[in-house]
XYZ file of C-alpha atoms in Angstrom:
415
model
C -24.241 -21.095 11.780
C -24.596 -19.234 8.484
C -25.660 -22.444 6.714
C -27.372 -20.530 3.890
C -24.822 -17.770 3.454
C -24.561 -18.235 -0.322
C -28.080 -16.873 -0.749
C -26.911 -13.640 0.902
C -23.777 -13.643 -1.280
C -25.788 -13.617 -4.529
C -28.529 -11.262 -3.301
C -29.327 -8.375 -5.669
C -28.233 -5.612 -3.293
C -24.916 -7.347 -2.581
C -24.334 -7.762 -6.328
C -24.919 -4.091 -7.047
C -22.514 -3.015 -4.306
C -19.876 -5.480 -5.535
C -20.186 -4.287 -9.129
C -19.740 -0.662 -8.043
C -16.704 -1.565 -5.916
C -14.912 -3.514 -8.672
C -15.542 -0.818 -11.287
C -14.451 1.913 -8.854
C -11.233 0.102 -7.937
C -10.402 -0.629 -11.596
C -7.185 -2.656 -11.681
C -5.427 -4.763 -14.286
C -7.119 -7.449 -16.358
C -6.761 -11.161 -15.675
C -5.810 -13.886 -18.145
C -8.948 -13.261 -20.249
C -8.010 -9.538 -20.646
C -11.527 -8.387 -19.728
C -11.516 -4.848 -18.310
C -13.653 -3.481 -15.501
C -15.543 -1.394 -18.068
C -16.710 -4.639 -19.684
C -17.882 -6.230 -16.445
C -21.431 -4.846 -16.270
C -22.504 -5.921 -19.792
C -20.841 -9.283 -19.196
C -22.884 -9.794 -16.024
C -26.086 -8.661 -17.713
C -25.625 -11.447 -20.244
C -24.222 -14.165 -17.960
C -25.187 -13.507 -14.340
C -28.057 -16.006 -14.364
C -25.569 -18.766 -15.295
C -22.991 -17.689 -12.705
C -25.629 -17.320 -9.992
C -26.943 -20.825 -10.659
C -23.433 -22.280 -10.385
C -22.747 -20.397 -7.143
C -26.012 -21.601 -5.566
C -25.274 -25.183 -6.634
C -21.681 -24.973 -5.390
C -20.297 -25.852 -8.819
C -18.555 -22.583 -9.771
C -14.847 -23.038 -10.571
C -12.606 -19.911 -10.555
C -10.080 -19.256 -13.308
C -6.335 -19.248 -12.538
C -4.871 -15.841 -11.794
C -2.365 -13.949 -13.924
C 1.015 -13.922 -12.196
C 2.706 -10.513 -11.913
C 5.893 -9.532 -10.086
C 6.126 -6.074 -8.552
C 9.146 -4.546 -6.767
C 9.032 -4.306 -2.978
C 10.068 -1.026 -1.321
C 12.598 -2.907 0.795
C 14.090 -4.719 -2.204
C 13.227 -7.901 -4.048
C 9.859 -8.590 -5.611
C 6.371 -9.539 -4.496
C 4.218 -11.962 -6.476
C 0.722 -10.743 -7.242
C -2.065 -12.897 -8.624
C -4.433 -10.859 -10.791
C -7.841 -12.592 -10.993
C -10.171 -12.155 -13.924
C -12.612 -9.284 -13.437
C -15.432 -11.820 -13.076
C -13.582 -13.539 -10.240
C -12.795 -10.190 -8.603
C -16.537 -9.532 -8.636
C -17.304 -12.887 -7.011
C -14.564 -12.377 -4.422
C -16.055 -8.960 -3.688
C -19.451 -10.630 -3.168
C -17.842 -12.976 -0.630
C -15.935 -10.142 1.049
C -19.090 -8.091 1.575
C -20.965 -11.066 3.020
C -18.127 -12.275 5.262
C -16.863 -8.951 6.646
C -19.929 -8.246 8.863
C -19.566 -11.760 10.281
C -15.837 -11.824 11.029
C -14.868 -8.188 11.578
C -16.700 -7.782 14.927
C -14.710 -10.755 16.232
C -11.319 -9.219 15.419
C -9.089 -7.564 18.001
C -9.295 -3.839 18.654
C -5.520 -3.796 18.042
C -5.879 -5.007 14.420
C -6.060 -2.130 11.912
C -5.263 -3.492 8.460
C -7.942 -3.671 5.753
C -10.829 -3.188 8.149
C -13.795 -0.831 7.802
C -13.164 2.534 9.463
C -9.539 1.701 10.348
C -6.248 2.743 8.794
C -2.476 2.619 9.019
C -2.623 6.060 10.632
C -4.814 4.629 13.430
C -2.273 1.859 13.960
C 0.532 4.405 14.223
C -1.406 6.573 16.679
C -1.898 3.496 18.870
C 1.844 2.823 18.736
C 2.551 6.420 19.748
C 0.170 6.125 22.706
C 1.980 3.038 24.018
C 5.337 4.824 23.744
C 3.982 7.895 25.530
C 2.803 5.637 28.348
C 6.390 4.495 28.893
C 6.606 1.366 26.727
C 9.617 2.576 24.779
C 10.884 -0.825 23.659
C 9.357 -2.374 20.578
C 9.320 -5.953 19.334
C 9.195 -5.743 15.547
C 8.021 -9.039 14.012
C 8.467 -9.692 10.299
C 6.918 -12.906 8.953
C 8.758 -14.363 5.973
C 6.555 -13.972 2.861
C 3.389 -14.251 4.897
C 0.900 -14.206 2.018
C 2.890 -16.881 0.165
C 2.966 -19.325 3.078
C -0.489 -19.229 4.679
C -1.435 -22.824 5.498
C -4.688 -23.687 3.708
C -5.824 -26.288 6.251
C -5.351 -23.902 9.178
C -7.106 -21.063 7.348
C -10.070 -23.168 6.251
C -10.344 -24.536 9.789
C -10.549 -20.966 11.142
C -13.298 -20.088 8.649
C -15.237 -23.311 9.280
C -15.465 -22.455 12.981
C -18.014 -19.823 11.962
C -19.286 -20.641 8.464
C -21.280 -23.829 7.889
C -22.376 -23.236 4.303
C -20.384 -25.866 2.405
C -20.836 -23.988 -0.866
C -19.073 -20.925 0.549
C -16.313 -23.016 2.113
C -15.814 -24.915 -1.139
C -15.631 -21.684 -3.157
C -13.050 -20.111 -0.823
C -11.018 -23.309 -0.993
C -11.174 -23.188 -4.796
C -9.825 -19.657 -4.793
C -6.968 -20.680 -2.523
C -6.005 -23.765 -4.534
C -6.697 -22.636 -8.106
C -3.210 -21.306 -8.679
C -1.779 -19.210 -11.493
C -1.272 -19.389 -15.219
C 2.466 -19.329 -15.925
C 3.732 -19.565 -19.512
C 0.516 -21.218 -20.603
C 0.476 -23.822 -17.827
C -1.572 -23.807 -14.615
C 0.481 -24.025 -11.437
C -1.788 -25.152 -8.604
C -1.342 -23.531 -5.201
C -0.691 -25.685 -2.142
C -0.220 -22.797 0.296
C -0.640 -19.042 0.491
C -3.380 -16.562 -0.345
C -2.978 -14.886 -3.753
C -2.370 -11.160 -3.345
C -4.294 -9.151 -5.887
C -7.880 -10.194 -5.185
C -10.259 -8.352 -2.822
C -10.754 -11.382 -0.568
C -7.094 -11.911 0.346
C -6.794 -9.182 3.058
C -9.818 -10.540 4.963
C -8.402 -14.073 4.801
C -5.114 -12.723 6.190
C -6.909 -11.141 9.146
C -8.830 -14.357 9.825
C -5.566 -16.296 9.810
C -3.741 -13.875 12.114
C -6.633 -13.420 14.520
C -5.286 -16.281 16.629
C -2.011 -14.350 16.982
C -4.011 -11.353 18.227
C -5.839 -13.528 20.726
C -2.541 -14.934 21.993
C -1.132 -11.422 22.432
C -4.338 -10.385 24.233
C -4.094 -13.452 26.483
C -0.546 -12.459 27.432
C -1.656 -8.880 28.139
C 0.587 -7.263 25.541
C 0.205 -3.789 24.101
C 0.505 -4.140 20.342
C -0.521 -2.722 17.006
C -1.018 -4.927 13.962
C -1.640 -3.918 10.373
C -2.029 -7.070 8.259
C 1.276 -8.949 8.697
C 3.097 -5.946 10.210
C 2.964 -6.372 13.980
C 4.759 -4.355 16.673
C 4.557 -5.160 20.402
C 5.435 -2.468 22.962
C 7.079 -3.326 26.290
C 8.904 -1.527 29.081
C 12.434 -2.933 28.914
C 15.025 -4.500 26.649
C 14.901 -7.777 28.562
C 11.126 -7.986 28.166
C 11.448 -7.218 24.464
C 13.996 -9.970 23.877
C 11.944 -12.527 25.843
C 8.801 -11.592 23.929
C 10.481 -11.889 20.544
C 11.901 -15.326 21.331
C 8.655 -16.738 22.718
C 6.498 -15.329 19.934
C 8.817 -16.675 17.276
C 8.346 -20.142 18.724
C 4.564 -19.661 19.010
C 4.171 -18.432 15.416
C 6.180 -21.290 13.979
C 4.251 -23.869 16.003
C 0.676 -22.588 15.775
C 0.650 -20.689 12.473
C 3.332 -22.740 10.695
C 5.014 -19.586 9.496
C 8.633 -18.497 9.686
C 9.755 -15.308 11.414
C 12.368 -13.454 9.374
C 15.259 -13.220 11.822
C 17.126 -10.688 9.654
C 14.240 -8.191 9.581
C 12.683 -8.865 12.983
C 14.239 -7.419 16.097
C 13.939 -5.261 19.172
C 14.905 -1.690 19.873
C 13.768 1.673 21.115
C 10.766 3.069 19.306
C 12.960 5.690 17.609
C 15.173 2.928 16.218
C 12.453 0.894 14.428
C 10.056 1.964 11.699
C 6.398 0.979 11.492
C 4.199 1.332 8.391
C 6.554 3.904 6.897
C 6.613 6.043 10.067
C 9.008 6.326 13.003
C 8.692 7.938 16.411
C 11.416 10.304 17.546
C 12.804 10.634 21.075
C 10.029 13.072 21.972
C 7.495 10.411 20.853
C 6.418 12.535 17.907
C 5.384 10.732 14.746
C 7.766 11.312 11.859
C 8.422 9.917 8.403
C 10.889 7.024 8.500
C 14.222 7.721 6.760
C 13.601 4.757 4.441
C 10.302 6.320 3.368
C 12.014 9.632 2.656
C 14.594 7.830 0.508
C 11.808 6.205 -1.515
C 10.187 9.630 -1.845
C 13.447 11.063 -3.178
C 13.650 8.259 -5.743
C 10.146 9.194 -6.912
C 11.148 12.858 -7.169
C 14.006 11.892 -9.488
C 11.640 9.763 -11.601
C 8.892 12.385 -11.803
C 11.323 15.162 -12.797
C 13.464 13.231 -15.238
C 13.963 15.552 -18.214
C 13.662 12.590 -20.602
C 10.030 11.938 -19.672
C 7.431 12.424 -22.375
C 4.361 14.602 -21.913
C 3.653 18.299 -21.803
C 4.693 20.517 -18.920
C 1.071 20.567 -17.770
C 0.958 16.769 -17.785
C 4.172 16.550 -15.775
C 2.820 19.049 -13.266
C -0.521 17.249 -12.933
C 1.206 13.882 -12.526
C 3.446 15.369 -9.822
C 0.515 16.970 -8.017
C -1.461 13.695 -8.031
C 1.528 11.875 -6.567
C 2.117 14.533 -3.918
C -1.538 14.581 -2.823
C -1.610 10.789 -2.522
C 1.746 10.627 -0.738
C 0.807 13.378 1.689
C -2.639 11.850 2.199
C -0.777 8.968 3.838
C 2.055 10.832 5.597
C 0.197 13.929 6.776
C -0.009 12.234 10.180
C 3.661 13.149 10.654
C 4.234 15.715 13.409
C 8.017 15.990 12.906
C 7.999 17.528 9.416
C 11.346 19.299 9.295
C 13.140 16.525 7.294
C 10.464 16.750 4.583
C 10.391 20.540 4.403
C 14.219 20.515 4.303
C 13.981 18.641 0.987
C 12.038 21.428 -0.702
C 15.039 23.247 -2.143
C 16.358 19.960 -3.509
C 12.950 19.193 -5.068
C 12.757 22.631 -6.701
C 16.220 22.097 -8.142
C 15.068 18.834 -9.742
C 12.086 20.664 -11.244
C 14.382 23.363 -12.654
C 16.762 20.731 -13.995
C 13.892 18.961 -15.747
C 12.669 22.104 -17.482
C 16.194 23.146 -18.439
C 16.703 19.827 -20.235
C 13.275 20.062 -21.906
C 14.111 23.526 -23.274
C 16.737 21.681 -25.372
C 18.973 24.411 -26.835
C 20.111 28.035 -26.441
C 17.219 29.529 -28.383
C 14.607 27.533 -26.502
C 16.232 28.392 -23.190
C 16.440 32.101 -23.952
C 12.816 32.166 -25.089
C 11.557 30.444 -21.941
C 13.754 32.500 -19.639
C 12.336 35.720 -21.158
C 8.813 34.415 -20.533
C 9.782 33.967 -16.895
C 11.004 37.569 -16.661
C 14.749 36.918 -16.896
C 16.394 39.761 -18.822
C 19.724 41.436 -19.584
C 22.982 39.795 -18.639
C 21.121 37.080 -16.733
C 20.107 35.586 -20.082
C 23.717 34.547 -20.512
C 22.916 31.470 -18.450
C 21.291 30.071 -21.605
C 24.772 29.405 -22.996
C 26.194 27.925 -19.804
C 28.364 24.868 -20.307
C 27.640 23.569 -16.859
C 25.570 20.437 -16.610
C 21.805 20.624 -16.093
C 22.106 19.987 -12.343
C 24.698 22.758 -12.025
C 22.621 25.253 -14.005
C 19.550 24.366 -11.926
C 21.411 25.719 -8.907
C 22.421 29.037 -10.511
C 20.747 32.255 -9.281
C 19.298 33.139 -12.707
C 17.280 29.916 -12.963
C 16.449 29.956 -9.258
C 14.904 33.393 -9.732
C 13.117 32.502 -12.962
C 11.542 29.391 -11.425
C 11.229 30.697 -7.871
C 8.575 29.497 -5.428
C 6.009 32.146 -6.343
C 6.298 31.269 -10.047
C 5.921 27.543 -9.412
C 2.926 28.123 -7.161
C 1.366 30.510 -9.677
C 1.527 27.718 -12.236
C -0.021 25.254 -9.793
C 2.986 23.199 -8.650
C 2.499 21.624 -5.211
C 5.487 21.861 -2.856
C 6.004 20.087 0.482
C 5.699 23.312 2.482
C 2.264 23.929 0.931
C 1.064 20.541 2.150
C 2.837 20.615 5.514
C 1.184 23.934 6.341
C -2.304 22.472 5.969
């Protein structure tokens, strides 16, 4: 089966699609510091060499660049940033392997699959709750991407793929490791997050979990390593959690995080940044709203550099992206309730950027503030206090902000 897959991997059409995808996705440079803009001329000069090595099965990837990024829930996540050339080759593999493996995946798997999204996963969860399965088993696997067993993963892939060159190349990517302080640290487990191939490998690895859940007749929704199972009672939820923990540790050789996993009513557990309420409406999880509020404070910090137009454009880009994800929410009152607080942060930011009395008076006049109201320019209250005063509220009222192109939550929630 698929004994000559490498020929399809290096085919001209596949190469063109992979080049477009890598350039479109941009991303940070690897250890050689090559940028995505440099990829096409690099391939024009060197593709014949790389293609020959891939067809002979002799290509050796370069170690990734290790980067730590903060996790929303606290702590850090390790990313491995491959060189742009290796991202291109991983993209070639991804495009050749996806049509083979994706049709075999469960209908309840939504993460990193063509035509599927986190919003689809959440709608499925809502449907189960509406059907009466109000208890959820929330499974959190401890550092899943860091602890994927290479032998198990390669065994899953080899069930389908017989081309030894492809298998060898995937194995090289898994084992190559990272460059840390000038030394290569080989990898003995895990799939390096940061390359385009890693999400597909994760789905291949967890497909056996899906099949086990299907065999047991469970209703579930999985997005990568986030998996929620929906049952009809607390007793069923507790039994399911205990048995699945044992199954995962035995068959996948992964640890279930007991502190983060648990059972509860659907309105007590979050999923993919969302949470259902008691009426089974989809809402934004409180933790997600807290992260949003942190971003508001960062975006409207008066010490930020950039012009007012740049701050506004940066804010609008963030809001469009954030709402592009959370617009699924039906219970929007908590978000809209934040609007006054957000406007106050915007006013505070501009007040600080106006610097002194003369600058504040000048800008207030431009906003139409006149007469005794201009006295606010000499207020000794702190910036947050002044931002709540009527004079500044009127000067930077909703209509003024909208006229200058500022996006507010109510504008997005009304769409």
